[in-house]
Amino acid sequence: MHIMDLVDNSIAARASRVYVGIREDRKQERLHILIEDNGAGMDQETLKAAQDPFFSTKNGKSFGLGLSLFAQAARESGGRLQVDSRPGGGTKIHAEFGLSHPDRKPLGDIEKTMVVLQASHPEIEFSFDYETQI
Amino acid sequence: MKLKPEDLNKIRERMKSTSRLREAEGKAKINVHLGTCGIASGAREILHTFLELVEASGADDVLVTTSGCAGLCKREPMATIEIAGQAPVKYVDLTPEKVKKVFEEHIKGGTVVKEYALAVGSERLG
């Protein structure tokens, strides 16, 4: 759910390329999720506010739950979220989760998510990676 | 891991080549609302069902796309159907079964499925 939500932000930021990478690091007990786009990006002020659930860049909206819920999900599993972005330079979101943490939310059917996103937005070049490190 | 990088390329190329609506030649546009509320309510299944139905029907004049929250989170999953030359219709509380009926009756048949429709018109202002 979170991945689809964040990729929807990339679409709204007029990205033409979106990369989703998932890496299970079983040795370190971490799950890494990376979402990278070449969309409009955010300045420092917007970036800081983006993790506030009562903030949205979208016109007429005062709420923006996507990034703040993702950050909360990462924290609940003993992980963290890092966002790098600059105006005109795209956005890179790196989330780290405790792989076997009881409060880590399941990934769900991420392949299906990527397929429906690509099929409904053929103008965007999506790429996807899933790597398991034992 | 079944999905290969080239699979997404194939989907992209296929959808590009079969969608004529972007050149304003199409018959219908299906817009599934993918806000946080919509996704949490099952919008991905709704989007997936619409895509499957369009593909199975072989229609090359029906565009499936997404947008954000339409402002009525309680009634998600929602989709707006725009048939060329007609006012858009917003469908609410969708399920894959309801989507099949909307596709058959409204998109293919041209008759609005009133029992699933919220209203006729667009959420856009101005």
PDB file of C-alpha atoms in Angstrom:
ATOM      1  CA  MET A   1       0.000   0.000   0.000  1.00  0.00           C
ATOM      2  CA  HIS A   2       2.724   2.481   0.982  1.00  0.00           C
ATOM      3  CA  ILE A   3       4.742   1.833  -2.161  1.00  0.00           C
ATOM      4  CA  MET A   4       1.770   2.467  -4.427  1.00  0.00           C
ATOM      5  CA  ASP A   5       0.974   5.611  -2.480  1.00  0.00           C
ATOM      6  CA  LEU A   6       4.504   6.973  -2.776  1.00  0.00           C
ATOM      7  CA  VAL A   7       4.772   6.110  -6.458  1.00  0.00           C
ATOM      8  CA  ASP A   8       1.522   8.028  -6.901  1.00  0.00           C
ATOM      9  CA  ASN A   9       3.373  11.028  -5.429  1.00  0.00           C
ATOM     10  CA  SER A  10       6.097  10.517  -8.069  1.00  0.00           C
ATOM     11  CA  ILE A  11       3.428  10.507 -10.774  1.00  0.00           C
ATOM     12  CA  ALA A  12       1.948  13.706  -9.327  1.00  0.00           C
ATOM     13  CA  ALA A  13       5.464  15.209  -9.366  1.00  0.00           C
ATOM     14  CA  ARG A  14       5.497  14.564 -13.157  1.00  0.00           C
ATOM     15  CA  ALA A  15       8.277  11.981 -13.042  1.00  0.00           C
ATOM     16  CA  SER A  16       9.136  10.212 -16.302  1.00  0.00           C
ATOM     17  CA  ARG A  17      11.199   7.526 -14.555  1.00  0.00           C
ATOM     18  CA  VAL A  18      10.418   5.737 -11.298  1.00  0.00           C
ATOM     19  CA  TYR A  19      12.568   3.052  -9.717  1.00  0.00           C
ATOM     20  CA  VAL A  20      11.415   0.761  -6.905  1.00  0.00           C
ATOM     21  CA  GLY A  21      14.048  -1.417  -5.289  1.00  0.00           C
ATOM     22  CA  ILE A  22      13.544  -3.897  -2.479  1.00  0.00           C
ATOM     23  CA  ARG A  23      16.386  -5.619  -0.709  1.00  0.00           C
ATOM     24  CA  GLU A  24      15.995  -8.251   1.980  1.00  0.00           C
ATOM     25  CA  ASP A  25      19.165  -8.449   4.025  1.00  0.00           C
ATOM     26  CA  ARG A  26      18.679 -11.588   6.082  1.00  0.00           C
ATOM     27  CA  LYS A  27      22.094 -11.432   7.685  1.00  0.00           C
ATOM     28  CA  GLN A  28      21.533  -7.936   9.045  1.00  0.00           C
ATOM     29  CA  GLU A  29      17.795  -8.573   9.579  1.00  0.00           C
ATOM     30  CA  ARG A  30      16.835  -5.514   7.532  1.00  0.00           C
ATOM     31  CA  LEU A  31      14.411  -4.844   4.723  1.00  0.00           C
ATOM     32  CA  HIS A  32      15.333  -1.880   2.525  1.00  0.00           C
ATOM     33  CA  ILE A  33      12.880  -0.156   0.216  1.00  0.00           C
ATOM     34  CA  LEU A  34      14.142   2.438  -2.210  1.00  0.00           C
ATOM     35  CA  ILE A  35      11.868   4.618  -4.323  1.00  0.00           C
ATOM     36  CA  GLU A  36      13.580   7.015  -6.699  1.00  0.00           C
ATOM     37  CA  ASP A  37      12.080   9.361  -9.266  1.00  0.00           C
ATOM     38  CA  ASN A  38      13.147  12.175 -11.558  1.00  0.00           C
ATOM     39  CA  GLY A  39      10.102  14.300 -10.788  1.00  0.00           C
ATOM     40  CA  ALA A  40       9.811  17.901  -9.646  1.00  0.00           C
ATOM     41  CA  GLY A  41      11.516  17.281  -6.290  1.00  0.00           C
ATOM     42  CA  MET A  42      11.075  19.335  -3.139  1.00  0.00           C
ATOM     43  CA  ASP A  43      12.931  22.182  -1.480  1.00  0.00           C
ATOM     44  CA  GLN A  44      14.197  21.817   2.096  1.00  0.00           C
ATOM     45  CA  GLU A  45      11.132  23.411   3.646  1.00  0.00           C
ATOM     46  CA  THR A  46       8.708  21.194   1.716  1.00  0.00           C
ATOM     47  CA  LEU A  47      10.859  18.159   2.435  1.00  0.00           C
ATOM     48  CA  LYS A  48      10.714  18.825   6.166  1.00  0.00           C
ATOM     49  CA  ALA A  49       6.972  19.341   6.068  1.00  0.00           C
ATOM     50  CA  ALA A  50       6.362  16.280   3.882  1.00  0.00           C
ATOM     51  CA  GLN A  51       6.563  13.902   6.824  1.00  0.00           C
ATOM     52  CA  ASP A  52       3.893  15.877   8.647  1.00  0.00           C
ATOM     53  CA  PRO A  53       0.504  14.179   8.103  1.00  0.00           C
ATOM     54  CA  PHE A  54      -1.188  17.569   8.096  1.00  0.00           C
ATOM     55  CA  PHE A  55       0.771  18.723   5.067  1.00  0.00           C
ATOM     56  CA  SER A  56       0.236  18.141   1.361  1.00  0.00           C
ATOM     57  CA  THR A  57       1.663  19.738  -1.782  1.00  0.00           C
ATOM     58  CA  LYS A  58      -1.549  19.003  -3.625  1.00  0.00           C
ATOM     59  CA  ASN A  59      -3.826  21.958  -4.302  1.00  0.00           C
ATOM     60  CA  GLY A  60      -6.697  22.393  -1.920  1.00  0.00           C
ATOM     61  CA  LYS A  61      -5.606  19.554   0.340  1.00  0.00           C
ATOM     62  CA  SER A  62      -4.446  20.000   3.878  1.00  0.00           C
ATOM     63  CA  PHE A  63      -3.528  16.357   4.506  1.00  0.00           C
ATOM     64  CA  GLY A  64      -0.777  14.242   2.978  1.00  0.00           C
ATOM     65  CA  LEU A  65      -0.601  10.868   4.625  1.00  0.00           C
ATOM     66  CA  GLY A  66       1.577   8.885   2.215  1.00  0.00           C
ATOM     67  CA  LEU A  67       5.078   9.732   3.372  1.00  0.00           C
ATOM     68  CA  SER A  68       4.177  10.175   7.038  1.00  0.00           C
ATOM     69  CA  LEU A  69       2.490   6.752   7.198  1.00  0.00           C
ATOM     70  CA  PHE A  70       5.489   5.152   5.485  1.00  0.00           C
ATOM     71  CA  ALA A  71       7.826   6.790   8.016  1.00  0.00           C
ATOM     72  CA  GLN A  72       5.646   5.565  10.860  1.00  0.00           C
ATOM     73  CA  ALA A  73       5.594   2.011   9.462  1.00  0.00           C
ATOM     74  CA  ALA A  74       9.409   2.060   9.260  1.00  0.00           C
ATOM     75  CA  ARG A  75       9.778   3.367  12.816  1.00  0.00           C
ATOM     76  CA  GLU A  76       7.311   0.808  14.212  1.00  0.00           C
ATOM     77  CA  SER A  77       9.533  -2.003  12.959  1.00  0.00           C
ATOM     78  CA  GLY A  78      12.678  -0.478  14.421  1.00  0.00           C
ATOM     79  CA  GLY A  79      13.720   1.148  11.169  1.00  0.00           C
ATOM     80  CA  ARG A  80      13.890   4.631   9.733  1.00  0.00           C
ATOM     81  CA  LEU A  81      13.117   6.714   6.699  1.00  0.00           C
ATOM     82  CA  GLN A  82      15.403   9.008   4.788  1.00  0.00           C
ATOM     83  CA  VAL A  83      14.288  11.340   2.022  1.00  0.00           C
ATOM     84  CA  ASP A  84      16.631  13.197  -0.301  1.00  0.00           C
ATOM     85  CA  SER A  85      15.158  15.657  -2.724  1.00  0.00           C
ATOM     86  CA  ARG A  86      15.874  18.925  -4.435  1.00  0.00           C
ATOM     87  CA  PRO A  87      13.793  21.099  -6.746  1.00  0.00           C
ATOM     88  CA  GLY A  88      14.164  19.831 -10.298  1.00  0.00           C
ATOM     89  CA  GLY A  89      16.360  16.962  -9.141  1.00  0.00           C
ATOM     90  CA  GLY A  90      13.840  14.279  -8.253  1.00  0.00           C
ATOM     91  CA  THR A  91      13.255  12.500  -4.973  1.00  0.00           C
ATOM     92  CA  LYS A  92      14.922   9.499  -3.369  1.00  0.00           C
ATOM     93  CA  ILE A  93      13.198   7.720  -0.500  1.00  0.00           C
ATOM     94  CA  HIS A  94      15.067   5.071   1.437  1.00  0.00           C
ATOM     95  CA  ALA A  95      13.164   3.157   4.107  1.00  0.00           C
ATOM     96  CA  GLU A  96      14.687   0.602   6.382  1.00  0.00           C
ATOM     97  CA  PHE A  97      12.567  -1.930   8.272  1.00  0.00           C
ATOM     98  CA  GLY A  98      13.323  -4.631  10.828  1.00  0.00           C
ATOM     99  CA  LEU A  99      12.945  -7.694   8.570  1.00  0.00           C
ATOM    100  CA  SER A 100      11.464 -10.073  11.167  1.00  0.00           C
ATOM    101  CA  HIS A 101      10.096  -7.428  13.479  1.00  0.00           C
ATOM    102  CA  PRO A 102       6.558  -8.442  14.595  1.00  0.00           C
ATOM    103  CA  ASP A 103       5.284  -4.950  13.784  1.00  0.00           C
ATOM    104  CA  ARG A 104       6.674  -4.879  10.245  1.00  0.00           C
ATOM    105  CA  LYS A 105       3.794  -4.619   7.818  1.00  0.00           C
ATOM    106  CA  PRO A 106       3.724  -7.243   5.060  1.00  0.00           C
ATOM    107  CA  LEU A 107       4.924  -6.163   1.622  1.00  0.00           C
ATOM    108  CA  GLY A 108       1.860  -7.495  -0.137  1.00  0.00           C
ATOM    109  CA  ASP A 109       1.836  -8.316  -3.817  1.00  0.00           C
ATOM    110  CA  ILE A 110       4.427  -5.787  -4.949  1.00  0.00           C
ATOM    111  CA  GLU A 111       4.704  -7.311  -8.432  1.00  0.00           C
ATOM    112  CA  LYS A 112       1.013  -6.742  -9.042  1.00  0.00           C
ATOM    113  CA  THR A 113       1.410  -3.178  -7.808  1.00  0.00           C
ATOM    114  CA  MET A 114       4.208  -2.562 -10.318  1.00  0.00           C
ATOM    115  CA  VAL A 115       2.223  -4.133 -13.165  1.00  0.00           C
ATOM    116  CA  VAL A 116      -0.905  -2.035 -12.583  1.00  0.00           C
ATOM    117  CA  LEU A 117       1.146   1.141 -12.163  1.00  0.00           C
ATOM    118  CA  GLN A 118       3.011   0.519 -15.408  1.00  0.00           C
ATOM    119  CA  ALA A 119      -0.142  -0.420 -17.305  1.00  0.00           C
ATOM    120  CA  SER A 120      -2.034   2.660 -16.140  1.00  0.00           C
ATOM    121  CA  HIS A 121       0.916   5.011 -16.788  1.00  0.00           C
ATOM    122  CA  PRO A 122       2.686   3.868 -19.970  1.00  0.00           C
ATOM    123  CA  GLU A 123       4.163   7.357 -20.318  1.00  0.00           C
ATOM    124  CA  ILE A 124       6.364   6.629 -17.279  1.00  0.00           C
ATOM    125  CA  GLU A 125       9.310   4.255 -17.324  1.00  0.00           C
ATOM    126  CA  PHE A 126       9.055   2.088 -14.221  1.00  0.00           C
ATOM    127  CA  SER A 127      11.825  -0.223 -13.104  1.00  0.00           C
ATOM    128  CA  PHE A 128      11.787  -2.726 -10.289  1.00  0.00           C
ATOM    129  CA  ASP A 129      14.326  -4.834  -8.446  1.00  0.00           C
ATOM    130  CA  TYR A 130      13.939  -7.400  -5.698  1.00  0.00           C
ATOM    131  CA  GLU A 131      17.083  -8.757  -4.152  1.00  0.00           C
ATOM    132  CA  THR A 132      17.560 -11.177  -1.298  1.00  0.00           C
ATOM    133  CA  GLN A 133      20.876 -11.290   0.548  1.00  0.00           C
ATOM    134  CA  ILE A 134      21.401 -14.364   2.689  1.00  0.00           C
TER     135      ILE A 134
ATOM    136  CA  MET B   1      10.830 -13.245  -8.007  1.00  0.00           C
ATOM    137  CA  LYS B   2       8.811 -13.628 -11.180  1.00  0.00           C
ATOM    138  CA  LEU B   3       8.602 -10.074 -12.528  1.00  0.00           C
ATOM    139  CA  LYS B   4      11.556  -9.339 -14.778  1.00  0.00           C
ATOM    140  CA  PRO B   5      12.704  -5.833 -15.772  1.00  0.00           C
ATOM    141  CA  GLU B   6      11.772  -6.528 -19.394  1.00  0.00           C
ATOM    142  CA  ASP B   7       8.212  -7.432 -18.350  1.00  0.00           C
ATOM    143  CA  LEU B   8       7.529  -3.825 -17.348  1.00  0.00           C
ATOM    144  CA  ASN B   9       9.009  -2.647 -20.660  1.00  0.00           C
ATOM    145  CA  LYS B  10       6.673  -4.971 -22.548  1.00  0.00           C
ATOM    146  CA  ILE B  11       3.630  -3.719 -20.626  1.00  0.00           C
ATOM    147  CA  ARG B  12       4.661  -0.106 -21.281  1.00  0.00           C
ATOM    148  CA  GLU B  13       5.093  -0.668 -25.010  1.00  0.00           C
ATOM    149  CA  ARG B  14       1.852  -2.627 -25.300  1.00  0.00           C
ATOM    150  CA  MET B  15      -0.177   0.010 -23.456  1.00  0.00           C
ATOM    151  CA  LYS B  16       1.395   2.809 -25.487  1.00  0.00           C
ATOM    152  CA  SER B  17       0.565   1.124 -28.749  1.00  0.00           C
ATOM    153  CA  THR B  18      -3.005   0.220 -27.820  1.00  0.00           C
ATOM    154  CA  SER B  19      -4.078   3.490 -26.277  1.00  0.00           C
ATOM    155  CA  ARG B  20      -5.360   6.000 -28.784  1.00  0.00           C
ATOM    156  CA  LEU B  21      -7.119   8.283 -26.304  1.00  0.00           C
ATOM    157  CA  ARG B  22      -3.965  10.260 -25.683  1.00  0.00           C
ATOM    158  CA  GLU B  23      -4.336  11.543 -29.215  1.00  0.00           C
ATOM    159  CA  ALA B  24      -7.966  12.456 -28.386  1.00  0.00           C
ATOM    160  CA  GLU B  25      -9.362   9.655 -30.546  1.00  0.00           C
ATOM    161  CA  GLY B  26     -10.629   7.441 -27.780  1.00  0.00           C
ATOM    162  CA  LYS B  27     -14.047   6.527 -26.566  1.00  0.00           C
ATOM    163  CA  ALA B  28     -13.663   6.255 -22.809  1.00  0.00           C
ATOM    164  CA  LYS B  29     -11.375   7.202 -19.957  1.00  0.00           C
ATOM    165  CA  ILE B  30     -11.374   5.266 -16.687  1.00  0.00           C
ATOM    166  CA  ASN B  31      -9.799   7.180 -13.849  1.00  0.00           C
ATOM    167  CA  VAL B  32      -9.221   5.170 -10.663  1.00  0.00           C
ATOM    168  CA  HIS B  33      -8.606   7.328  -7.600  1.00  0.00           C
ATOM    169  CA  LEU B  34      -5.352   6.262  -5.981  1.00  0.00           C
ATOM    170  CA  GLY B  35      -5.121   8.506  -2.947  1.00  0.00           C
ATOM    171  CA  THR B  36      -3.985   6.987   0.356  1.00  0.00           C
ATOM    172  CA  CYS B  37      -7.662   6.437   1.209  1.00  0.00           C
ATOM    173  CA  GLY B  38      -8.389   4.727  -2.106  1.00  0.00           C
ATOM    174  CA  ILE B  39      -5.369   2.450  -1.907  1.00  0.00           C
ATOM    175  CA  ALA B  40      -6.231   1.497   1.687  1.00  0.00           C
ATOM    176  CA  SER B  41      -9.778   0.654   0.560  1.00  0.00           C
ATOM    177  CA  GLY B  42      -8.674  -1.634  -2.272  1.00  0.00           C
ATOM    178  CA  ALA B  43      -8.178   0.654  -5.289  1.00  0.00           C
ATOM    179  CA  ARG B  44      -5.362  -1.541  -6.597  1.00  0.00           C
ATOM    180  CA  GLU B  45      -7.786  -4.423  -7.174  1.00  0.00           C
ATOM    181  CA  ILE B  46     -10.202  -2.032  -8.866  1.00  0.00           C
ATOM    182  CA  LEU B  47      -7.444  -0.760 -11.162  1.00  0.00           C
ATOM    183  CA  HIS B  48      -6.282  -4.303 -11.862  1.00  0.00           C
ATOM    184  CA  THR B  49      -9.834  -5.438 -12.719  1.00  0.00           C
ATOM    185  CA  PHE B  50     -10.384  -2.518 -15.115  1.00  0.00           C
ATOM    186  CA  LEU B  51      -7.046  -3.206 -16.833  1.00  0.00           C
ATOM    187  CA  GLU B  52      -7.895  -6.908 -17.213  1.00  0.00           C
ATOM    188  CA  LEU B  53     -11.330  -6.116 -18.644  1.00  0.00           C
ATOM    189  CA  VAL B  54      -9.933  -3.617 -21.158  1.00  0.00           C
ATOM    190  CA  GLU B  55      -7.274  -6.091 -22.239  1.00  0.00           C
ATOM    191  CA  ALA B  56      -9.722  -9.003 -22.501  1.00  0.00           C
ATOM    192  CA  SER B  57     -12.144  -6.923 -24.572  1.00  0.00           C
ATOM    193  CA  GLY B  58      -9.376  -5.895 -26.976  1.00  0.00           C
ATOM    194  CA  ALA B  59     -10.560  -2.279 -26.803  1.00  0.00           C
ATOM    195  CA  ASP B  60      -7.915   0.121 -28.047  1.00  0.00           C
ATOM    196  CA  ASP B  61      -9.975   3.226 -27.392  1.00  0.00           C
ATOM    197  CA  VAL B  62     -10.352   2.918 -23.624  1.00  0.00           C
ATOM    198  CA  LEU B  63      -7.739   4.593 -21.455  1.00  0.00           C
ATOM    199  CA  VAL B  64      -7.160   3.463 -17.870  1.00  0.00           C
ATOM    200  CA  THR B  65      -5.356   5.946 -15.686  1.00  0.00           C
ATOM    201  CA  THR B  66      -5.125   7.078 -12.072  1.00  0.00           C
ATOM    202  CA  SER B  67      -5.456  10.240 -10.052  1.00  0.00           C
ATOM    203  CA  GLY B  68      -5.314  11.192  -6.386  1.00  0.00           C
ATOM    204  CA  CYS B  69      -7.927  11.452  -3.677  1.00  0.00           C
ATOM    205  CA  ALA B  70     -11.248  12.793  -4.958  1.00  0.00           C
ATOM    206  CA  GLY B  71     -12.158  14.205  -1.542  1.00  0.00           C
ATOM    207  CA  LEU B  72     -14.692  11.606  -0.473  1.00  0.00           C
ATOM    208  CA  CYS B  73     -12.530   9.073   1.330  1.00  0.00           C
ATOM    209  CA  LYS B  74     -15.471   7.337   2.996  1.00  0.00           C
ATOM    210  CA  ARG B  75     -16.801   6.173  -0.378  1.00  0.00           C
ATOM    211  CA  GLU B  76     -13.530   4.706  -1.715  1.00  0.00           C
ATOM    212  CA  PRO B  77     -12.613   2.839  -3.843  1.00  0.00           C
ATOM    213  CA  MET B  78     -13.856   5.244  -6.464  1.00  0.00           C
ATOM    214  CA  ALA B  79     -13.479   5.623 -10.218  1.00  0.00           C
ATOM    215  CA  THR B  80     -14.580   8.319 -12.638  1.00  0.00           C
ATOM    216  CA  ILE B  81     -15.740   7.184 -16.071  1.00  0.00           C
ATOM    217  CA  GLU B  82     -15.649   9.653 -18.928  1.00  0.00           C
ATOM    218  CA  ILE B  83     -17.272   8.637 -22.183  1.00  0.00           C
ATOM    219  CA  ALA B  84     -16.413  10.970 -25.065  1.00  0.00           C
ATOM    220  CA  GLY B  85     -19.001  13.708 -25.363  1.00  0.00           C
ATOM    221  CA  GLN B  86     -20.760  12.847 -22.083  1.00  0.00           C
ATOM    222  CA  ALA B  87     -20.496  14.166 -18.524  1.00  0.00           C
ATOM    223  CA  PRO B  88     -18.151  12.151 -16.275  1.00  0.00           C
ATOM    224  CA  VAL B  89     -19.732   9.709 -13.841  1.00  0.00           C
ATOM    225  CA  LYS B  90     -18.212   8.949 -10.473  1.00  0.00           C
ATOM    226  CA  TYR B  91     -18.679   5.426  -9.105  1.00  0.00           C
ATOM    227  CA  VAL B  92     -18.230   4.762  -5.381  1.00  0.00           C
ATOM    228  CA  ASP B  93     -17.741   1.825  -2.979  1.00  0.00           C
ATOM    229  CA  LEU B  94     -16.460  -0.250  -5.882  1.00  0.00           C
ATOM    230  CA  THR B  95     -15.673  -3.959  -5.806  1.00  0.00           C
ATOM    231  CA  PRO B  96     -14.291  -6.075  -8.667  1.00  0.00           C
ATOM    232  CA  GLU B  97     -17.832  -7.396  -9.253  1.00  0.00           C
ATOM    233  CA  LYS B  98     -19.255  -3.884  -9.527  1.00  0.00           C
ATOM    234  CA  VAL B  99     -16.410  -2.940 -11.863  1.00  0.00           C
ATOM    235  CA  LYS B 100     -17.394  -5.774 -14.225  1.00  0.00           C
ATOM    236  CA  LYS B 101     -20.949  -4.474 -14.367  1.00  0.00           C
ATOM    237  CA  VAL B 102     -19.806  -0.865 -14.908  1.00  0.00           C
ATOM    238  CA  PHE B 103     -17.506  -2.008 -17.696  1.00  0.00           C
ATOM    239  CA  GLU B 104     -20.201  -4.035 -19.467  1.00  0.00           C
ATOM    240  CA  GLU B 105     -23.088  -1.628 -19.062  1.00  0.00           C
ATOM    241  CA  HIS B 106     -21.527   1.822 -19.059  1.00  0.00           C
ATOM    242  CA  ILE B 107     -18.246   1.599 -20.956  1.00  0.00           C
ATOM    243  CA  LYS B 108     -19.328  -0.981 -23.504  1.00  0.00           C
ATOM    244  CA  GLY B 109     -23.085  -0.383 -23.452  1.00  0.00           C
ATOM    245  CA  GLY B 110     -23.276   3.350 -22.812  1.00  0.00           C
ATOM    246  CA  THR B 111     -25.778   3.107 -19.948  1.00  0.00           C
ATOM    247  CA  VAL B 112     -24.852   4.571 -16.553  1.00  0.00           C
ATOM    248  CA  VAL B 113     -25.084   2.066 -13.682  1.00  0.00           C
ATOM    249  CA  LYS B 114     -27.083   4.382 -11.459  1.00  0.00           C
ATOM    250  CA  GLU B 115     -27.077   2.216  -8.331  1.00  0.00           C
ATOM    251  CA  TYR B 116     -23.276   2.478  -8.026  1.00  0.00           C
ATOM    252  CA  ALA B 117     -22.953   6.097  -9.162  1.00  0.00           C
ATOM    253  CA  LEU B 118     -22.416   8.938  -6.739  1.00  0.00           C
ATOM    254  CA  ALA B 119     -23.169  11.716  -9.162  1.00  0.00           C
ATOM    255  CA  VAL B 120     -22.674  12.820 -12.706  1.00  0.00           C
ATOM    256  CA  GLY B 121     -20.005  15.507 -13.087  1.00  0.00           C
ATOM    257  CA  SER B 122     -16.366  16.147 -12.256  1.00  0.00           C
ATOM    258  CA  GLU B 123     -14.666  16.870  -8.949  1.00  0.00           C
ATOM    259  CA  ARG B 124     -12.437  19.412 -10.635  1.00  0.00           C
ATOM    260  CA  LEU B 125     -12.990  23.047  -9.837  1.00  0.00           C
ATOM    261  CA  GLY B 126     -12.833  25.823 -12.388  1.00  0.00           C
TER     262      GLY B 126
END
